[in-house]
């Protein structure tokens, strides 16, 4: 039997504002079995989270007046597998959906970056020695040309994620679903700030109506993979690490022929992750409730390798373990985590599942 591992699971109840999710869950895997080992209470709807050392950062759509979001810092206790609140800050916008801890080479302290979906903003926060968040040191509102292809999703800017590039740690990349653009900003780490205009030519302007949602990076080649929620396509982007410019190299459809979304032009692709060996990537599609594996060739281009049902509704997020052998999918609308094994070819085999008391929206391997 393989050694036990743990996963940390964020939650959010979008569909019942009167009953928000209030816990982060710790789930243990032993062999092919998943079970809850711990949980701890947080501010409401802790939907996306990340670690830096023993500090946990999470974003929440906590209600306030006027309505805004919250970013919170928690001190993680590896002995009790729980966390205690350090402090919170306003997220500088509504519905924060992604948080990332960024540090450039030589930085004494990191910067926390976040994206606010409904607010159309991104923000940066300095971090103190004890992990506490300072007030926002920079925030930006996206603007650009809007397309009328999907009025209820592209009526305004919608930054859906934010990342520091892993190659030179100089560029911050932000896929904006509402503007069909992957924005690229220069990271001014000493000031916990971003530089660059929203009109910069370095940004990648994707096909109208595509709706880029999440990104993942090739481990050795300067290539970024953008998953487009509205068209269920993966866009392969060549990345010039000197200038920060992105250029489109390939676009691949990931839904089977003949499969159509319930809502016109809304395919519901959710999350994407490149395997550590760079030979494959995985993604989830909510329209057909699948996890898809794409093979990656020597040039970084992709092709379909495997497709498997997620055994649940709305596969919003998933985790690929560091050894590349296991995947846990978080099915938001059926409250279940589903465990798969995978191999070098990308083939997926269902192993087990676990139903949680709250809707899972994020899952990551716990390494602390």
Coordinates of C-alpha atoms in Angstrom, one line a residue:
X1 CA 0.0 0.0 0.0
X2 CA 1.3 3.5 -0.9
X3 CA 2.0 6.0 2.0
X4 CA -0.9 8.1 3.2
X5 CA -1.2 11.6 1.8
X6 CA -3.5 14.5 2.6
X7 CA -5.5 17.1 0.7
X8 CA -6.8 20.5 1.7
X9 CA -10.3 21.4 0.4
X10 CA -11.9 24.8 0.1
X11 CA -15.7 25.2 0.0
X12 CA -18.3 27.6 -1.2
X13 CA -22.1 27.5 -1.4
X14 CA -23.0 29.8 -4.3
X15 CA -26.6 28.6 -4.5
X16 CA -27.8 29.4 -1.0
X17 CA -26.6 32.7 0.4
X18 CA -28.4 32.0 3.6
X19 CA -26.3 28.8 4.2
X20 CA -22.7 29.7 3.3
X21 CA -19.9 27.1 3.6
X22 CA -17.8 27.8 6.7
X23 CA -15.1 25.1 6.8
X24 CA -11.8 24.0 5.2
X25 CA -11.6 20.2 5.2
X26 CA -8.5 18.0 5.5
X27 CA -8.9 14.7 3.6
X28 CA -6.6 11.7 3.9
X29 CA -5.9 9.2 1.2
X30 CA -4.7 5.7 2.1
X31 CA -4.5 3.4 -0.8
X32 CA -7.6 4.0 -2.9
X33 CA -9.7 5.3 0.0
X34 CA -10.5 9.0 0.9
X35 CA -11.7 10.0 4.3
X36 CA -12.0 13.2 6.3
X37 CA -9.4 13.5 8.9
X38 CA -9.8 17.1 10.2
X39 CA -11.7 20.4 9.5
X40 CA -11.5 23.9 10.8
X41 CA -13.9 26.9 10.7
X42 CA -13.1 30.0 8.6
X43 CA -14.8 33.1 7.3
X44 CA -17.6 32.2 5.0
X45 CA -17.1 30.5 1.6
X46 CA -13.4 29.9 1.7
X47 CA -13.4 29.0 -2.0
X48 CA -9.8 29.3 -3.1
X49 CA -6.6 29.1 -1.0
X50 CA -2.8 28.7 -1.1
X51 CA 0.1 28.3 1.3
X52 CA 3.3 30.2 1.9
X53 CA 5.3 28.3 4.5
X54 CA 3.0 27.8 7.5
X55 CA 0.7 30.7 6.5
X56 CA -2.5 29.9 4.6
X57 CA -4.1 32.6 2.5
X58 CA -7.7 32.3 1.3
X59 CA -10.3 34.4 -0.5
X60 CA -14.0 34.6 0.5
X61 CA -17.0 36.4 -0.9
X62 CA -18.0 37.4 2.7
X63 CA -21.0 39.7 2.7
X64 CA -20.5 43.3 3.9
X65 CA -22.0 46.7 3.1
X66 CA -21.3 47.6 0.3
X67 CA -20.8 44.0 -0.8
X68 CA -17.1 43.2 -1.3
X69 CA -14.8 40.3 -0.8
X70 CA -12.2 39.3 1.7
X71 CA -8.7 37.9 1.7
X72 CA -7.6 36.3 4.9
X73 CA -4.3 35.0 6.4
X74 CA -4.3 32.0 8.8
X75 CA -1.5 30.5 10.8
X76 CA -1.3 26.8 10.0
X77 CA -0.6 24.3 12.8
X78 CA 0.9 21.2 11.2
X79 CA 0.4 19.2 14.5
X80 CA -3.3 19.8 14.9
X81 CA -4.0 20.2 11.2
X82 CA -6.0 23.3 11.9
X83 CA -5.4 27.1 11.4
X84 CA -6.0 30.3 13.4
X85 CA -6.9 33.6 11.8
X86 CA -4.1 36.2 11.7
X87 CA -6.0 39.0 9.9
X88 CA -8.2 39.9 7.0
X89 CA -8.2 42.7 4.3
X90 CA -10.8 43.9 1.8
X91 CA -10.3 42.3 -1.6
X92 CA -10.8 45.6 -3.5
X93 CA -13.7 44.1 -5.4
X94 CA -16.6 41.7 -5.5
X95 CA -16.4 37.9 -5.6
X96 CA -12.6 37.2 -5.3
X97 CA -12.0 33.8 -7.0
X98 CA -8.2 33.2 -7.0
X99 CA -5.2 34.0 -4.8
X100 CA -1.5 33.5 -5.4
X101 CA 1.6 34.1 -3.3
X102 CA 4.3 35.8 -5.4
X103 CA 8.0 36.2 -4.6
X104 CA 10.7 37.4 -7.0
X105 CA 14.3 36.2 -6.7
X106 CA 15.9 37.7 -3.6
X107 CA 12.7 38.9 -2.0
X108 CA 12.7 39.2 1.8
X109 CA 8.9 38.9 1.9
X110 CA 6.3 37.7 -0.6
X111 CA 3.3 39.6 -2.1
X112 CA -0.2 38.1 -2.1
X113 CA -2.1 38.6 -5.4
X114 CA -5.8 38.1 -6.0
X115 CA -8.4 38.4 -8.7
X116 CA -12.0 39.7 -8.2
X117 CA -14.3 38.1 -10.7
X118 CA -17.4 40.4 -10.4
X119 CA -15.4 43.4 -9.4
X120 CA -13.3 43.3 -12.5
X121 CA -10.2 44.1 -10.4
X122 CA -6.9 42.6 -9.3
X123 CA -5.0 43.5 -6.2
X124 CA -1.7 43.1 -4.4
X125 CA -0.9 43.0 -0.7
X126 CA 2.4 43.2 1.2
X127 CA 3.1 40.4 3.7
X128 CA 4.6 41.0 7.2
X129 CA 7.1 38.7 8.8
X130 CA 4.4 37.0 10.8
X131 CA 2.4 36.3 7.6
X132 CA -0.1 39.1 8.3
X133 CA -1.6 40.9 5.2
X134 CA -1.0 44.7 4.9
X135 CA -3.6 46.9 3.2
X136 CA -3.7 46.6 -0.6
X137 CA -0.6 48.2 -2.0
X138 CA -1.9 48.1 -5.6
X139 CA -5.2 47.5 -7.3
X140 CA -6.3 47.7 -10.9
X141 CA -9.6 47.6 -12.8
X142 CA -9.5 46.0 -16.1
X143 CA -10.9 47.7 -19.2
X144 CA -11.1 46.9 -22.8
X145 CA -13.4 46.0 -25.7
X146 CA -16.4 43.9 -24.6
X147 CA -18.1 41.4 -26.9
X148 CA -21.8 40.8 -27.0
X149 CA -21.4 37.1 -27.6
X150 CA -22.6 36.1 -24.1
X151 CA -24.3 39.0 -22.4
X152 CA -24.6 37.3 -18.9
X153 CA -20.9 36.4 -18.8
X154 CA -19.1 39.1 -20.8
X155 CA -21.0 42.2 -19.8
X156 CA -17.9 43.5 -18.0
X157 CA -14.3 42.5 -17.2
X158 CA -14.0 39.3 -15.2
X159 CA -10.4 38.5 -14.1
X160 CA -10.6 34.8 -13.1
X161 CA -7.1 34.0 -11.9
X162 CA -3.7 35.5 -11.3
X163 CA -0.2 34.0 -11.4
X164 CA 3.5 35.0 -11.2
X165 CA 5.4 33.4 -14.1
X166 CA 7.6 30.5 -12.9
X167 CA 10.5 31.1 -15.4
X168 CA 11.9 34.5 -14.4
X169 CA 9.4 35.5 -11.7
X170 CA 9.0 38.9 -13.3
X171 CA 5.6 38.8 -15.0
X172 CA 2.1 38.5 -13.5
X173 CA -0.4 36.9 -15.8
X174 CA -4.2 37.4 -15.5
X175 CA -6.8 35.6 -17.7
X176 CA -9.9 37.8 -18.0
X177 CA -13.0 35.9 -19.0
X178 CA -15.0 39.0 -19.8
X179 CA -12.4 40.6 -22.1
X180 CA -11.1 37.4 -23.8
X181 CA -7.6 38.5 -22.8
X182 CA -4.6 37.2 -20.9
X183 CA -3.1 40.3 -19.4
X184 CA 0.6 40.5 -18.5
X185 CA 1.9 43.0 -16.0
X186 CA 5.4 43.5 -14.7
X187 CA 5.8 42.5 -11.1
X188 CA 7.4 45.2 -8.9
X189 CA 8.2 43.0 -6.0
X190 CA 9.9 45.6 -3.8
X191 CA 6.7 47.7 -3.8
X192 CA 4.2 44.8 -3.9
X193 CA 2.9 46.4 -7.1
X194 CA 2.2 45.8 -10.8
X195 CA 3.2 47.9 -13.8
X196 CA 1.8 48.1 -17.3
X197 CA -1.2 49.4 -19.1
X198 CA -4.3 47.3 -20.0
X199 CA -3.6 48.4 -23.6
X200 CA -0.1 46.9 -23.7
X201 CA 0.8 44.9 -26.8
X202 CA 2.2 42.1 -24.6
X203 CA -1.2 40.9 -23.7
X204 CA -2.7 38.0 -25.5
X205 CA -6.1 38.9 -27.2
X206 CA -7.9 35.6 -27.7
X207 CA -10.8 34.8 -29.9
X208 CA -14.0 36.8 -29.1
X209 CA -16.3 34.8 -26.8
X210 CA -13.6 32.4 -25.7
X211 CA -13.5 33.4 -22.0
X212 CA -10.0 32.5 -20.6
X213 CA -10.4 31.2 -17.1
X214 CA -7.3 29.5 -15.7
X215 CA -3.6 29.0 -16.8
X216 CA -0.9 26.4 -16.3
X217 CA 2.8 26.6 -17.2
X218 CA 5.0 24.1 -19.0
X219 CA 7.8 23.1 -16.5
X220 CA 10.7 23.5 -19.0
X221 CA 9.5 25.3 -22.1
X222 CA 8.3 28.9 -22.0
X223 CA 4.8 28.0 -22.9
X224 CA 1.5 28.9 -21.1
X225 CA -1.7 26.9 -21.5
X226 CA -4.9 28.9 -21.2
X227 CA -8.2 27.1 -20.6
X228 CA -11.1 29.0 -22.1
X229 CA -14.3 28.4 -20.1
X230 CA -16.9 29.6 -22.7
X231 CA -15.6 27.6 -25.7
X232 CA -13.9 24.6 -23.9
X233 CA -10.7 25.2 -25.8
X234 CA -7.1 25.1 -24.7
X235 CA -4.9 27.9 -26.2
X236 CA -1.2 27.2 -26.3
X237 CA 0.7 30.5 -25.9
X238 CA 4.4 31.0 -26.6
X239 CA 5.8 33.2 -23.8
X240 CA 8.7 35.6 -24.4
X241 CA 10.2 35.8 -20.9
X242 CA 12.3 38.9 -21.8
X243 CA 9.4 41.1 -22.9
X244 CA 6.5 39.3 -21.3
X245 CA 4.7 39.0 -24.6
X246 CA 2.3 36.1 -25.4
X247 CA 1.5 34.8 -28.8
X248 CA -1.0 32.1 -29.8
X249 CA 0.6 28.9 -31.1
X250 CA -2.3 26.4 -31.1
X251 CA -6.0 26.2 -30.2
X252 CA -7.6 22.8 -29.4
X253 CA -11.3 22.0 -28.7
X254 CA -11.7 19.7 -25.7
X255 CA -15.5 18.7 -25.9
X256 CA -16.5 15.7 -27.9
X257 CA -18.1 16.4 -31.3
X258 CA -21.9 16.8 -30.9
X259 CA -21.8 17.7 -27.2
X260 CA -23.5 21.1 -26.7
X261 CA -23.8 23.1 -23.5
X262 CA -27.1 23.7 -21.7
X263 CA -26.6 27.4 -22.2
X264 CA -25.7 28.6 -25.6
X265 CA -21.9 29.3 -25.9
X266 CA -21.2 28.3 -22.3
X267 CA -19.1 25.2 -22.2
X268 CA -18.1 25.4 -18.6
X269 CA -14.4 24.4 -18.7
X270 CA -13.0 24.9 -15.2
X271 CA -9.4 24.0 -14.2
X272 CA -6.2 23.1 -16.0
X273 CA -2.9 21.7 -14.7
X274 CA 0.3 20.6 -16.5
X275 CA 2.0 17.5 -15.2
X276 CA 5.4 18.0 -13.6
X277 CA 7.2 16.0 -16.4
X278 CA 5.7 18.2 -19.1
X279 CA 4.3 15.3 -21.0
X280 CA 0.6 15.8 -20.4
X281 CA -1.9 18.2 -18.9
X282 CA -5.4 17.7 -17.4
X283 CA -8.5 19.8 -17.5
X284 CA -12.1 19.6 -16.4
X285 CA -15.3 20.4 -18.4
X286 CA -18.5 21.0 -16.6
X287 CA -20.8 20.6 -19.6
X288 CA -20.1 16.8 -20.0
X289 CA -18.8 16.4 -16.4
X290 CA -15.4 15.0 -17.5
X291 CA -11.7 15.2 -16.7
X292 CA -9.6 15.3 -19.9
X293 CA -6.0 14.4 -20.4
X294 CA -4.0 16.0 -23.3
X295 CA -0.6 14.7 -24.4
X296 CA 2.1 17.4 -24.9
X297 CA 4.7 16.9 -27.6
X298 CA 8.3 18.1 -27.7
X299 CA 7.2 21.5 -29.1
X300 CA 4.6 22.0 -26.4
X301 CA 1.6 21.3 -28.6
X302 CA -1.3 19.3 -27.3
X303 CA -3.6 16.4 -28.5
X304 CA -6.4 14.4 -26.9
X305 CA -5.2 11.4 -24.8
X306 CA -8.0 10.4 -22.5
X307 CA -11.5 11.4 -21.2
X308 CA -13.2 10.2 -18.1
X309 CA -16.4 11.0 -16.3
X310 CA -15.9 12.8 -13.0
X311 CA -18.7 10.8 -11.3
X312 CA -20.4 14.1 -10.2
X313 CA -21.8 17.4 -11.1
X314 CA -19.8 20.6 -11.8
X315 CA -16.1 19.5 -11.6
X316 CA -14.9 22.9 -10.6
X317 CA -11.4 22.1 -9.5
X318 CA -8.9 19.2 -9.2
X319 CA -5.5 18.3 -7.8
X320 CA -2.8 16.3 -9.5
X321 CA -0.4 14.8 -6.9
X322 CA 3.3 15.7 -7.1
X323 CA 4.1 12.1 -8.1
X324 CA 1.8 12.4 -11.1
X325 CA -0.1 9.2 -10.2
X326 CA -3.3 10.4 -8.5
X327 CA -6.0 13.0 -9.3
X328 CA -8.7 14.2 -6.9
X329 CA -11.6 16.0 -8.6
X330 CA -13.9 18.4 -6.6
X331 CA -17.5 18.1 -7.9
X332 CA -19.1 21.2 -6.5
X333 CA -22.8 20.5 -7.1
X334 CA -22.8 16.9 -5.8
X335 CA -20.4 17.7 -2.8
X336 CA -18.1 14.8 -3.7
X337 CA -14.4 14.3 -4.1
X338 CA -13.5 11.6 -6.6
X339 CA -10.1 9.8 -6.7
X340 CA -8.5 8.6 -9.9
X341 CA -5.1 7.1 -10.8
X342 CA -3.3 8.1 -13.9
X343 CA -0.3 6.9 -15.8
X344 CA 2.3 8.2 -18.2
X345 CA -0.1 8.0 -21.1
X346 CA -2.7 10.1 -19.3
X347 CA -5.1 7.3 -18.9
X348 CA -7.5 7.7 -16.0
X349 CA -8.9 5.0 -13.7
X350 CA -11.7 5.7 -11.1
X351 CA -10.8 4.5 -7.6
X352 CA -13.2 5.9 -5.0
X353 CA -15.1 8.9 -3.8
X354 CA -16.0 10.9 -0.7
X355 CA -19.1 13.0 0.0
X356 CA -18.4 16.2 2.0
X357 CA -20.9 18.2 4.1
X358 CA -20.2 21.3 2.0
X359 CA -19.7 22.0 -1.7
X360 CA -16.0 21.6 -2.6
X361 CA -14.6 24.3 -4.9
X362 CA -10.8 23.8 -4.4
X363 CA -8.5 20.9 -3.6
X364 CA -4.7 20.7 -3.3
X365 CA -2.2 18.2 -2.0
X366 CA -1.2 19.1 1.6
X367 CA 2.6 19.2 1.9
X368 CA 3.0 20.7 5.4

